[in-house]
GROMACS .gro file of N, CA and C in nm:
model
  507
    1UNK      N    1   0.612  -1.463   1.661
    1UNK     CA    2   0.627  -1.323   1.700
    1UNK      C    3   0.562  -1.298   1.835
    2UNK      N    4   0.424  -1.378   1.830
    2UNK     CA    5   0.369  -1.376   1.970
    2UNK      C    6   0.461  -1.370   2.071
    3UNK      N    7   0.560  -1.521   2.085
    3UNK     CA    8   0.611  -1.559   2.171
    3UNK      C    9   0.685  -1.431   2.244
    4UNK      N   10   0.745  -1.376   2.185
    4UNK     CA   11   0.917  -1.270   2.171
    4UNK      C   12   0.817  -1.171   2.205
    5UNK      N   13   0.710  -1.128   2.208
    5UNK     CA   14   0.668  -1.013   2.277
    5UNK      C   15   0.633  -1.024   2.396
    6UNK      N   16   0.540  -1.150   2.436
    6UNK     CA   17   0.485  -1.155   2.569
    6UNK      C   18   0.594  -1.253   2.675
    7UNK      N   19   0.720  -1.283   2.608
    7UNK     CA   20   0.816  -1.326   2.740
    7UNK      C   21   0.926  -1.261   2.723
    8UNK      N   22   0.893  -1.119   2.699
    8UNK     CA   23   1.032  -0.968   2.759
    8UNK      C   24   0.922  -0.923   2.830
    9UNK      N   25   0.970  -0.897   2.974
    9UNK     CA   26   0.905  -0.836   3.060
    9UNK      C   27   0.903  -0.629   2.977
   10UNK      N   28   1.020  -0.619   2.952
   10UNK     CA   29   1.036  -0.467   2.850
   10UNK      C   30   0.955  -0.471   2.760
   11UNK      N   31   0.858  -0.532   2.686
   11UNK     CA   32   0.773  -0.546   2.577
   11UNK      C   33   0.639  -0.552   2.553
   12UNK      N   34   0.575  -0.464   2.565
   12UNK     CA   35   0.437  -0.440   2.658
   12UNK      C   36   0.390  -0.400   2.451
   13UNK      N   37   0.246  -0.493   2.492
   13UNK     CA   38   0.193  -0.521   2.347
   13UNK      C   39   0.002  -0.483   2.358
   14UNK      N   40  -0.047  -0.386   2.298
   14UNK     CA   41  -0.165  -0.313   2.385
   14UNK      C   42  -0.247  -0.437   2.304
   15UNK      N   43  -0.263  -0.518   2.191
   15UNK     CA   44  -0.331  -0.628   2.163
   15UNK      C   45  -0.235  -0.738   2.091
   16UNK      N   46  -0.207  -0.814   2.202
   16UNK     CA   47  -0.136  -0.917   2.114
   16UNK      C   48  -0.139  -1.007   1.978
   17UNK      N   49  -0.304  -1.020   1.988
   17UNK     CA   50  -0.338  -1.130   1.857
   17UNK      C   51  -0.336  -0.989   1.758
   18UNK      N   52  -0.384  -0.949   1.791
   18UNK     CA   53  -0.434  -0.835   1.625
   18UNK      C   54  -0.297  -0.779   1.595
   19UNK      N   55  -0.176  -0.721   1.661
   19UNK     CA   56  -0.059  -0.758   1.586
   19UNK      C   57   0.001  -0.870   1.543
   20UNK      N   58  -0.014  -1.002   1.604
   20UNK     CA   59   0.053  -1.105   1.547
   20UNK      C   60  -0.056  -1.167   1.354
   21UNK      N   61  -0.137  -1.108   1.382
   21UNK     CA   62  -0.221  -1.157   1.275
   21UNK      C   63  -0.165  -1.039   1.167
   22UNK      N   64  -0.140  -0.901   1.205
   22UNK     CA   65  -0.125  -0.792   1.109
   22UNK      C   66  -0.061  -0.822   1.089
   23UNK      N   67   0.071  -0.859   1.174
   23UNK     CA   68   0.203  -0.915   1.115
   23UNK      C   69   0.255  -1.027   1.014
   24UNK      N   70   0.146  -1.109   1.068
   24UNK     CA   71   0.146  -1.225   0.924
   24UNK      C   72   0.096  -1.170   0.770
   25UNK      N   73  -0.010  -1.067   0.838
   25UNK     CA   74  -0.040  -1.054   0.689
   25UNK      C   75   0.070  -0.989   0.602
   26UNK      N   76   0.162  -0.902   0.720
   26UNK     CA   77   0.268  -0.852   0.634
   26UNK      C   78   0.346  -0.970   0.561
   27UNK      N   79   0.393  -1.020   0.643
   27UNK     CA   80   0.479  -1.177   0.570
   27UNK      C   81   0.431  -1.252   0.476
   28UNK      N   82   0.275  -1.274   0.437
   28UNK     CA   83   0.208  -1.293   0.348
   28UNK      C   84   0.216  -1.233   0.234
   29UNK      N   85   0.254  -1.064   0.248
   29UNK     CA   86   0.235  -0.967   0.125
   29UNK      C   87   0.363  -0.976   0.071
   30UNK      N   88   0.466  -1.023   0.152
   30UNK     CA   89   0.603  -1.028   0.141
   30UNK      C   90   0.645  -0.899   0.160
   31UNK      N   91   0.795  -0.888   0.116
   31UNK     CA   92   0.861  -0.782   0.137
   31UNK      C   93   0.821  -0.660   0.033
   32UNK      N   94   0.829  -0.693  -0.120
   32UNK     CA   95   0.765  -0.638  -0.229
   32UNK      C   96   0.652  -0.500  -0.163
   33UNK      N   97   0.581  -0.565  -0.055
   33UNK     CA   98   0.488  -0.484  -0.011
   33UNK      C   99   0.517  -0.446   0.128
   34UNK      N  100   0.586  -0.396   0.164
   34UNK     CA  101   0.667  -0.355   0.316
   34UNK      C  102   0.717  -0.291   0.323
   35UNK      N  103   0.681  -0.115   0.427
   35UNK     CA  104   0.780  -0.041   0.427
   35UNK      C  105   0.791  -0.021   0.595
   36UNK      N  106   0.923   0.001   0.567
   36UNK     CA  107   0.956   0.077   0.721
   36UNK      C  108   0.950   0.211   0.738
   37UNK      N  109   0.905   0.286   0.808
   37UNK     CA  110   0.923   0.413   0.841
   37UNK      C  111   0.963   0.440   0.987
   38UNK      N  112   1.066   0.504   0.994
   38UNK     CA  113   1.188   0.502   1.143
   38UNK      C  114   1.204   0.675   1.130
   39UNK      N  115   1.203   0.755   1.239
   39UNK     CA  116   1.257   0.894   1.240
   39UNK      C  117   1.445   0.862   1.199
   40UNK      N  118   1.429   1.003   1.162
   40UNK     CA  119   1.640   0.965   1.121
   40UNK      C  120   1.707   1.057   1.274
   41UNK      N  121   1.631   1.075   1.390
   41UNK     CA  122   1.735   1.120   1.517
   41UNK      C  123   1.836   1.008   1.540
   42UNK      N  124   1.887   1.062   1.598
   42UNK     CA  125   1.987   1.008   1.675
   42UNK      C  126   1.921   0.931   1.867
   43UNK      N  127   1.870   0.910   1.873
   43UNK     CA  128   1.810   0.922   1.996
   43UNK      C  129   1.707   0.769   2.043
   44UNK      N  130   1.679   0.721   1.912
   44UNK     CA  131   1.601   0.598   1.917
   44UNK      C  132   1.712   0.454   1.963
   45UNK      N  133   1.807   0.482   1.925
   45UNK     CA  134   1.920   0.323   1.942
   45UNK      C  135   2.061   0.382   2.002
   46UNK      N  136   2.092   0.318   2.030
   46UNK     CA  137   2.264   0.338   2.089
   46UNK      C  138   2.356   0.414   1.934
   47UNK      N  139   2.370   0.563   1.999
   47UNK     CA  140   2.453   0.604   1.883
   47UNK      C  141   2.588   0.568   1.852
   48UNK      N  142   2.611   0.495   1.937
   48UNK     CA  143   2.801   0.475   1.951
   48UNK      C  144   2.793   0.321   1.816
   49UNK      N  145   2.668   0.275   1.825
   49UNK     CA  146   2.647   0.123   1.767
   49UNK      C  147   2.595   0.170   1.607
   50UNK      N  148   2.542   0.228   1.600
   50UNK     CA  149   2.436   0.262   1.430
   50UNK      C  150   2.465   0.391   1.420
   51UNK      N  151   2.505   0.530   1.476
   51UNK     CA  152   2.454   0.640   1.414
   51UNK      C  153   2.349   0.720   1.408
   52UNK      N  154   2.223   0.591   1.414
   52UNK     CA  155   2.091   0.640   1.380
   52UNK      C  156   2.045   0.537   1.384
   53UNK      N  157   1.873   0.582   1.433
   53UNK     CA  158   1.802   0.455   1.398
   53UNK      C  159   1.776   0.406   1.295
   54UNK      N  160   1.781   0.502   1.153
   54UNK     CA  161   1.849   0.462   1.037
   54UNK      C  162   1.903   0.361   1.013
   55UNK      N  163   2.064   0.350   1.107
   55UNK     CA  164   2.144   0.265   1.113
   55UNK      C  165   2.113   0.115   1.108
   56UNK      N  166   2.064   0.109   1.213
   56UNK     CA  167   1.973  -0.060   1.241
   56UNK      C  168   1.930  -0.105   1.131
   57UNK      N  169   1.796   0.020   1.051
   57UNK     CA  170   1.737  -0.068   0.888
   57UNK      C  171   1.874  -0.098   0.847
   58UNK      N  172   1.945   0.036   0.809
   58UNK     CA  173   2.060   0.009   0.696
   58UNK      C  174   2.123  -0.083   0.698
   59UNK      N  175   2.176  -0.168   0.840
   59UNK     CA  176   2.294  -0.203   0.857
   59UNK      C  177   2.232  -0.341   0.842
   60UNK      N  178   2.111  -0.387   0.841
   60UNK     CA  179   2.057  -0.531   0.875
   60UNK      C  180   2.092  -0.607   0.726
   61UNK      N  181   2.176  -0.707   0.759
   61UNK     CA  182   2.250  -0.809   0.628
   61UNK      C  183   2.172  -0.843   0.518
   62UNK      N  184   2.054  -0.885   0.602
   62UNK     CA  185   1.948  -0.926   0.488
   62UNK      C  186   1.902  -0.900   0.372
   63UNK      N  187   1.890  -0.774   0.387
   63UNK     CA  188   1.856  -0.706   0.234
   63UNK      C  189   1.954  -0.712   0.135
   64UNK      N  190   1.885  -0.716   0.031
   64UNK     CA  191   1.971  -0.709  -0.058
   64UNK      C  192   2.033  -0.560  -0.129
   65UNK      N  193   2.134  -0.560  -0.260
   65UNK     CA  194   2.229  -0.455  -0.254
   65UNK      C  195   2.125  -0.339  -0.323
   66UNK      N  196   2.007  -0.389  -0.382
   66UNK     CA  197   1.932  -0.276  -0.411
   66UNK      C  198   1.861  -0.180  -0.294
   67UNK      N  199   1.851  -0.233  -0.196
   67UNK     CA  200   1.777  -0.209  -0.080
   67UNK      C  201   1.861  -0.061  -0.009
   68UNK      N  202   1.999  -0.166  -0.028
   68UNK     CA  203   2.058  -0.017   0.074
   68UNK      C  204   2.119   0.077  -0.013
   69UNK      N  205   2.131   0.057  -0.229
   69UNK     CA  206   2.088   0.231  -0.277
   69UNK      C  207   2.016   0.263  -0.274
   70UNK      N  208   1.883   0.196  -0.234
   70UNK     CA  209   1.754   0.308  -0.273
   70UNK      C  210   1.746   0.418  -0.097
   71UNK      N  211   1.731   0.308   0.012
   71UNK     CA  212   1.767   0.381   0.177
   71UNK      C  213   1.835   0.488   0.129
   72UNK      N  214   1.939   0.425   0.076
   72UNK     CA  215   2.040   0.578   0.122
   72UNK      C  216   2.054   0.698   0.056
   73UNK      N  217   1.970   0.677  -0.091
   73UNK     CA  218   1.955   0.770  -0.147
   73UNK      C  219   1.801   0.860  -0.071
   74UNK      N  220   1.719   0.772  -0.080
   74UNK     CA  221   1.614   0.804   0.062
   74UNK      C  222   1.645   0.938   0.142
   75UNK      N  223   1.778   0.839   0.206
   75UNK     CA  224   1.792   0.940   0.346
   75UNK      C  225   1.859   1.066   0.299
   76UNK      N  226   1.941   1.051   0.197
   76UNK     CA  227   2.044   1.149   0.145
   76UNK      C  228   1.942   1.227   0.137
   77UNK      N  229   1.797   1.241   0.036
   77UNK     CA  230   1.715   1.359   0.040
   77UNK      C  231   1.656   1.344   0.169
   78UNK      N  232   1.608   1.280   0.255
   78UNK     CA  233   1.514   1.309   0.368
   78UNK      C  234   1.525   1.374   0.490
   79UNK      N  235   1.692   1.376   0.530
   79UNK     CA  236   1.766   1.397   0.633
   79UNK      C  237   1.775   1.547   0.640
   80UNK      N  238   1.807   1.609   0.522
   80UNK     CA  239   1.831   1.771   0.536
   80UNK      C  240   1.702   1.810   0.582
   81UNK      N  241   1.609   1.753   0.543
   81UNK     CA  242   1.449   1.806   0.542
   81UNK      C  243   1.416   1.798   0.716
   82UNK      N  244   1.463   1.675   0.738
   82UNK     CA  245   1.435   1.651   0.933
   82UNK      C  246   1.486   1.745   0.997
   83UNK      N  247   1.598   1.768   0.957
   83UNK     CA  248   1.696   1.888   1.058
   83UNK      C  249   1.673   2.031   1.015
   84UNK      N  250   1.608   2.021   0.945
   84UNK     CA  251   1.570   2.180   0.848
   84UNK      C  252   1.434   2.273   0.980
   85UNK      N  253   1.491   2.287   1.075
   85UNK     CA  254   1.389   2.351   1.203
   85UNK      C  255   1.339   2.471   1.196
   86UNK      N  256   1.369   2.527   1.040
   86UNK     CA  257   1.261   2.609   0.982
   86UNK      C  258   1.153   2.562   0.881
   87UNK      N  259   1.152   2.468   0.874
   87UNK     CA  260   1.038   2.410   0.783
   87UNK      C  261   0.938   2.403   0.924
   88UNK      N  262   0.808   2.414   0.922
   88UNK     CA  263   0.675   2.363   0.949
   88UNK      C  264   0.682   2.193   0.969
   89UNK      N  265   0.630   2.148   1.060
   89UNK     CA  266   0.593   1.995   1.005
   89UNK      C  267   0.513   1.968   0.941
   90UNK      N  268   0.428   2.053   0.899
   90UNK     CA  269   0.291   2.002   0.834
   90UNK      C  270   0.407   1.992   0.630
   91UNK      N  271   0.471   2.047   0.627
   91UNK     CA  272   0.554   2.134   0.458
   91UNK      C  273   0.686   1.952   0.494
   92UNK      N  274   0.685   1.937   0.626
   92UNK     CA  275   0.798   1.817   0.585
   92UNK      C  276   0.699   1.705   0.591
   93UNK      N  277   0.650   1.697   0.599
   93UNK     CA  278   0.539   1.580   0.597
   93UNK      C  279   0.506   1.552   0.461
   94UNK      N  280   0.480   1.725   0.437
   94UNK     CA  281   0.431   1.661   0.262
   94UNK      C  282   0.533   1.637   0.168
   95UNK      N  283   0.680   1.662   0.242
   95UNK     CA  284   0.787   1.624   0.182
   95UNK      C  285   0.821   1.506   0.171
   96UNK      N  286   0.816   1.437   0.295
   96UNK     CA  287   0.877   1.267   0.286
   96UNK      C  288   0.796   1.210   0.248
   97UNK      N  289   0.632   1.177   0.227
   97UNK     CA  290   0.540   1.105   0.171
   97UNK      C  291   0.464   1.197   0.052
   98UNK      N  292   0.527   1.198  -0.019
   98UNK     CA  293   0.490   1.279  -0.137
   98UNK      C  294   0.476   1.121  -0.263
   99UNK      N  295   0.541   1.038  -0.236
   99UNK     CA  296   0.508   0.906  -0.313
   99UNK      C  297   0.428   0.809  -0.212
  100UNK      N  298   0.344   0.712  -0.295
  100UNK     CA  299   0.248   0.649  -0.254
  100UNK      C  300   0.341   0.507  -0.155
  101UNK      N  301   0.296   0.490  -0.017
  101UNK     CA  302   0.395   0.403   0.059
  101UNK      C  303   0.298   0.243   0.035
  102UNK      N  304   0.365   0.159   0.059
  102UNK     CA  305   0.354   0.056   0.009
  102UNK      C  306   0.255   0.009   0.114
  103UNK      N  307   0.162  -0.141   0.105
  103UNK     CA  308   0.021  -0.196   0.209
  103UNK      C  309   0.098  -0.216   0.324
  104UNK      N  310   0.176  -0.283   0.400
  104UNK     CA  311   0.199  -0.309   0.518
  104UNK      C  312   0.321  -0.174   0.576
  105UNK      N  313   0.345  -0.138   0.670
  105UNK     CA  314   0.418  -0.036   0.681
  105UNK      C  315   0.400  -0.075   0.888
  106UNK      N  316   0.553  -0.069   0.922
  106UNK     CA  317   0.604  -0.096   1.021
  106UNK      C  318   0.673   0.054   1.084
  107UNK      N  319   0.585   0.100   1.190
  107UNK     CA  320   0.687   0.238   1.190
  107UNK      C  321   0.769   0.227   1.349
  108UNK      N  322   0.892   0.299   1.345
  108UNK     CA  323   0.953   0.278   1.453
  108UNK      C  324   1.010   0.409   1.481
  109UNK      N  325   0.942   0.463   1.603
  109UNK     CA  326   0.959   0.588   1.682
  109UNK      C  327   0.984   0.552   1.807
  110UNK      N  328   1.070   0.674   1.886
  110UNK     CA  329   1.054   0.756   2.021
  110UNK      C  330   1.040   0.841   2.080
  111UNK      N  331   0.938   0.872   2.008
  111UNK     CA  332   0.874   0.973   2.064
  111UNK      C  333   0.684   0.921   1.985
  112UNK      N  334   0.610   0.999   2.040
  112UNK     CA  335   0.449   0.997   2.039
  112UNK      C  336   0.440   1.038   1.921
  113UNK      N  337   0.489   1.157   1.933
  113UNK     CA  338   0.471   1.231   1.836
  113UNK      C  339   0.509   1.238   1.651
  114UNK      N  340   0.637   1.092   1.687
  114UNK     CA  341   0.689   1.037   1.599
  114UNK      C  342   0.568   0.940   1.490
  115UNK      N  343   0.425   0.920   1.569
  115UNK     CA  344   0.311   0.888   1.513
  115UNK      C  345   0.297   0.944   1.393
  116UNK      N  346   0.301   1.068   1.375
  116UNK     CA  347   0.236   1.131   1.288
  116UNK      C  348   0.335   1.114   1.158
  117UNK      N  349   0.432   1.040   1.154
  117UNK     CA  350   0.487   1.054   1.069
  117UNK      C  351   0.407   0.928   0.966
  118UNK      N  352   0.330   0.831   1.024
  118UNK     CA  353   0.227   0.743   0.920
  118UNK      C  354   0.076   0.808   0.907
  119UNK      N  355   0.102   0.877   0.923
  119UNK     CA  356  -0.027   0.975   0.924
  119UNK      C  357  -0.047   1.061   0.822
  120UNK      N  358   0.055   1.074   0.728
  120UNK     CA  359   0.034   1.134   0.544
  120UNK      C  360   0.068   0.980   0.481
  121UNK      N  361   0.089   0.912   0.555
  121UNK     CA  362   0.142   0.798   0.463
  121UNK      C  363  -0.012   0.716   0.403
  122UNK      N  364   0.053   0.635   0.304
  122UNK     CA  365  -0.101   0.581   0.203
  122UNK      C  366  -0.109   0.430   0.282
  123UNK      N  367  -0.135   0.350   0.346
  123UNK     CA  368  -0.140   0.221   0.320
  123UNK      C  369  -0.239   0.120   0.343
  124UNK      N  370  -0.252   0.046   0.386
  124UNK     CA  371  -0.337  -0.076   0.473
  124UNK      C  372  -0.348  -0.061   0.552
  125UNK      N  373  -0.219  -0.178   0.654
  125UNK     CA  374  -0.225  -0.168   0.771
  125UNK      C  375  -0.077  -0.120   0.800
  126UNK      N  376  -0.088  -0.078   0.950
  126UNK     CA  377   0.034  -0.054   1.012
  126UNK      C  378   0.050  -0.095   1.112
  127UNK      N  379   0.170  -0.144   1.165
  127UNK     CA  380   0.239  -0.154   1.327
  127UNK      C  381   0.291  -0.036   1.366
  128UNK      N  382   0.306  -0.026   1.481
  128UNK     CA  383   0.373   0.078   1.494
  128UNK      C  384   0.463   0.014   1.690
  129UNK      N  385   0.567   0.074   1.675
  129UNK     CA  386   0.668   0.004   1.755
  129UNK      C  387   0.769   0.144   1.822
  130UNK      N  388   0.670   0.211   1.965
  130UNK     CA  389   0.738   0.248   2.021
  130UNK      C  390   0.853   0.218   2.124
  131UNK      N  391   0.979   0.302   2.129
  131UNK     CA  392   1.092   0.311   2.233
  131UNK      C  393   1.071   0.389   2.308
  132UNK      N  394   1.038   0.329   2.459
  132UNK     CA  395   1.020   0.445   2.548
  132UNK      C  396   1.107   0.439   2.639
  133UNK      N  397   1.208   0.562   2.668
  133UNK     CA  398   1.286   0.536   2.751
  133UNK      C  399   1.289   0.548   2.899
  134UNK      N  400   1.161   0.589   2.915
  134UNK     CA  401   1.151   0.668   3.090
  134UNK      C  402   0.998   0.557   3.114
  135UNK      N  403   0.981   0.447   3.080
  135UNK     CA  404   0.852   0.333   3.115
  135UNK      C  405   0.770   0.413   3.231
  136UNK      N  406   0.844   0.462   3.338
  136UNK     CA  407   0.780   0.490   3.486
  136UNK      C  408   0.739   0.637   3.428
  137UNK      N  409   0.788   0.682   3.375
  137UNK     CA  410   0.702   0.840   3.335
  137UNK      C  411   0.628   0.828   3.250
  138UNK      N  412   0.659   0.759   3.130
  138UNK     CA  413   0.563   0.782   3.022
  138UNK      C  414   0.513   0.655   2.964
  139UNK      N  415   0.516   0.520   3.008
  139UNK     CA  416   0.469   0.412   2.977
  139UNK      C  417   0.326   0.394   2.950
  140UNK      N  418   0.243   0.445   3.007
  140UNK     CA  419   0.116   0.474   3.019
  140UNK      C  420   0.072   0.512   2.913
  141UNK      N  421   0.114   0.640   2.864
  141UNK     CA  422   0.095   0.742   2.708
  141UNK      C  423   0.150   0.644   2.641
  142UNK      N  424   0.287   0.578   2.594
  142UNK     CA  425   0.317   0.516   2.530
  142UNK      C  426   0.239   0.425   2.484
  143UNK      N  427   0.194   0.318   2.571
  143UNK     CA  428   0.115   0.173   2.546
  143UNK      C  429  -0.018   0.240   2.534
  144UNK      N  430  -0.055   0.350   2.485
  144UNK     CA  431  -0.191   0.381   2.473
  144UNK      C  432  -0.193   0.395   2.313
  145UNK      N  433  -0.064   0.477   2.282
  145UNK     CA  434  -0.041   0.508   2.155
  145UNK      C  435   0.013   0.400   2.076
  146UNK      N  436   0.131   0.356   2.096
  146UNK     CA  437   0.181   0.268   2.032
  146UNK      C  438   0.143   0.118   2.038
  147UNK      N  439   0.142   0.047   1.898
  147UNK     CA  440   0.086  -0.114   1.895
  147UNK      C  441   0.194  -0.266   2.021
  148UNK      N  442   0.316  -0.167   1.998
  148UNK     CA  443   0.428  -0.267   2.057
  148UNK      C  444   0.507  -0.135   2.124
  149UNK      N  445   0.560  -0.147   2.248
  149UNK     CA  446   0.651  -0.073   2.334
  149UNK      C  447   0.745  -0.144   2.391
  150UNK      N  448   0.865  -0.115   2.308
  150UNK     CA  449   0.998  -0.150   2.388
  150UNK      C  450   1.042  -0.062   2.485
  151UNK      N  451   1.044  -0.113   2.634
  151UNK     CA  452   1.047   0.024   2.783
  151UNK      C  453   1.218  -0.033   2.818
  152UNK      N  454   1.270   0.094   2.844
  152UNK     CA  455   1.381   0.117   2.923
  152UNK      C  456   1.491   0.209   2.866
  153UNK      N  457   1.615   0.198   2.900
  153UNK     CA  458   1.702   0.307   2.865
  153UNK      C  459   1.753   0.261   2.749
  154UNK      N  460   1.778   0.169   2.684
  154UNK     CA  461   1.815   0.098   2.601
  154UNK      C  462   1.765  -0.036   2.537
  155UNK      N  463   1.597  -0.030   2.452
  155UNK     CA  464   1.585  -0.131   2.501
  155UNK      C  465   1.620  -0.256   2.415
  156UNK      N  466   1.699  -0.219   2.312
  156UNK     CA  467   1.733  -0.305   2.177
  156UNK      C  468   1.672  -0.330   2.062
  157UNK      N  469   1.736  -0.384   1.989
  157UNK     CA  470   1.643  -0.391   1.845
  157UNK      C  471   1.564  -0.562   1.829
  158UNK      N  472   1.578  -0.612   1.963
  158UNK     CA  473   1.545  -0.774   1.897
  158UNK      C  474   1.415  -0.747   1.797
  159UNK      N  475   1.320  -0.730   1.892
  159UNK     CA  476   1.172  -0.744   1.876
  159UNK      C  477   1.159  -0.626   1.639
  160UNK      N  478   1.232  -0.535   1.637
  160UNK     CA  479   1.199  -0.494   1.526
  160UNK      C  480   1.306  -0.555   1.450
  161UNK      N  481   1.376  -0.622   1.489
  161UNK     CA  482   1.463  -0.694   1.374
  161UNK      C  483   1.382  -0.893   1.355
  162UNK      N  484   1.339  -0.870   1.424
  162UNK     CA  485   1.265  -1.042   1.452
  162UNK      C  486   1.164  -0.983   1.354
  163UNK      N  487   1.098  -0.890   1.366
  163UNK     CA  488   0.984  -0.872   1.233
  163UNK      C  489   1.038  -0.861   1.104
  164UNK      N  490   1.123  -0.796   1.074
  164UNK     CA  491   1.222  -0.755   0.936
  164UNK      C  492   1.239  -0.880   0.883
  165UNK      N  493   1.329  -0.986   0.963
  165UNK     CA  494   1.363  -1.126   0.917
  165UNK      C  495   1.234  -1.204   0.907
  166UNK      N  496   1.179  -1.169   0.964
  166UNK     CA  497   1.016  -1.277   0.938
  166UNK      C  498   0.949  -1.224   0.815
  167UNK      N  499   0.947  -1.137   0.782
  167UNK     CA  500   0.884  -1.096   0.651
  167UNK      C  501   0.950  -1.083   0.519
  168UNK      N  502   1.061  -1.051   0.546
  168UNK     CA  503   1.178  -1.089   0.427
  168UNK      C  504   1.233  -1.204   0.389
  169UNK      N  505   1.190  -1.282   0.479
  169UNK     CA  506   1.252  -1.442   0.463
  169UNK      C  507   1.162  -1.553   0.434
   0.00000   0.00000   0.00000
């Protein structure tokens, strides 16, 4: 995992060893103990390709067929709640983590603010794996906040699909 972060020049990692070690421990706990948490905008991945950054978990082969009823029943309740721009965030927060989230937990935002969404959550440890699309404006804030920063206009899913397959496999 080391490798794939520190030779993309786009992949700016604020401590390399202490994620590659968190990360093993995830692969250690296995999948059993692994959650992802991803905002459901539209705005994190190429919408013409997934839909959503949703899309990417959903669409990744690997899992098996229990994986993508439980997601999608997931999203089926979670989604009205995101777009619901009369709710409070503090009232949707206590909506989506209202069950206890599992020890390792991988979150994938774009935005900062997308932080707070492991921030009612229960667990261990976490990664957390920002998309920043403007590096020259906001790279700075980004790599302050986030454990791993993928920079540019597009910057792909290698780096969070290389973790998915390493811990599920």
């Amino acid at each position: 995992m080391s490798s794939l972060i520190s030779t993309d020049s786009s992949v700016r990692c604020r401590d390399i060893d202490k994620v590659a070690e968190t990360l093993k421990r995830f692969k250690d706990g296995g999948a059993k103990n692994f959650q992802v948490i991803a905002d459901f905008d539209m705005t994190m991945t190429t919408y013409a390709l997934t839909g959503t950054c949703f899309g990417v978990i959903r669409n990744y082969p690997g899992f098996p067929k229990e994986f993508f009823e439980k997601t999608n029943a997931i999203k089926n309740e979670h989604y009205p709640i995101h777009i619901d721009f009369t709710l409070p965030e503090v009232a949707k927060q206590n909506k989506y983590f209202r069950e206890v989230i599992r020890d390792h937990v991988l979150l994938l935002g774009d935005m900062i603010s997308d932080l707070a969404m492991g921030a009612c959550a229960q667990y261990k440890e976490m990664v957390s794996v920002g998309f920043c699309r403007d590096p020259e404006k906001d790279g700075e804030r980004y790599a302050e906040s986030f454990d791993v920063v993928l920079a540019g206009g597009d910057p792909g899913f290698e780096v969070p699909s290389k973790i998915l397959q390493d811990i599920i496999t």
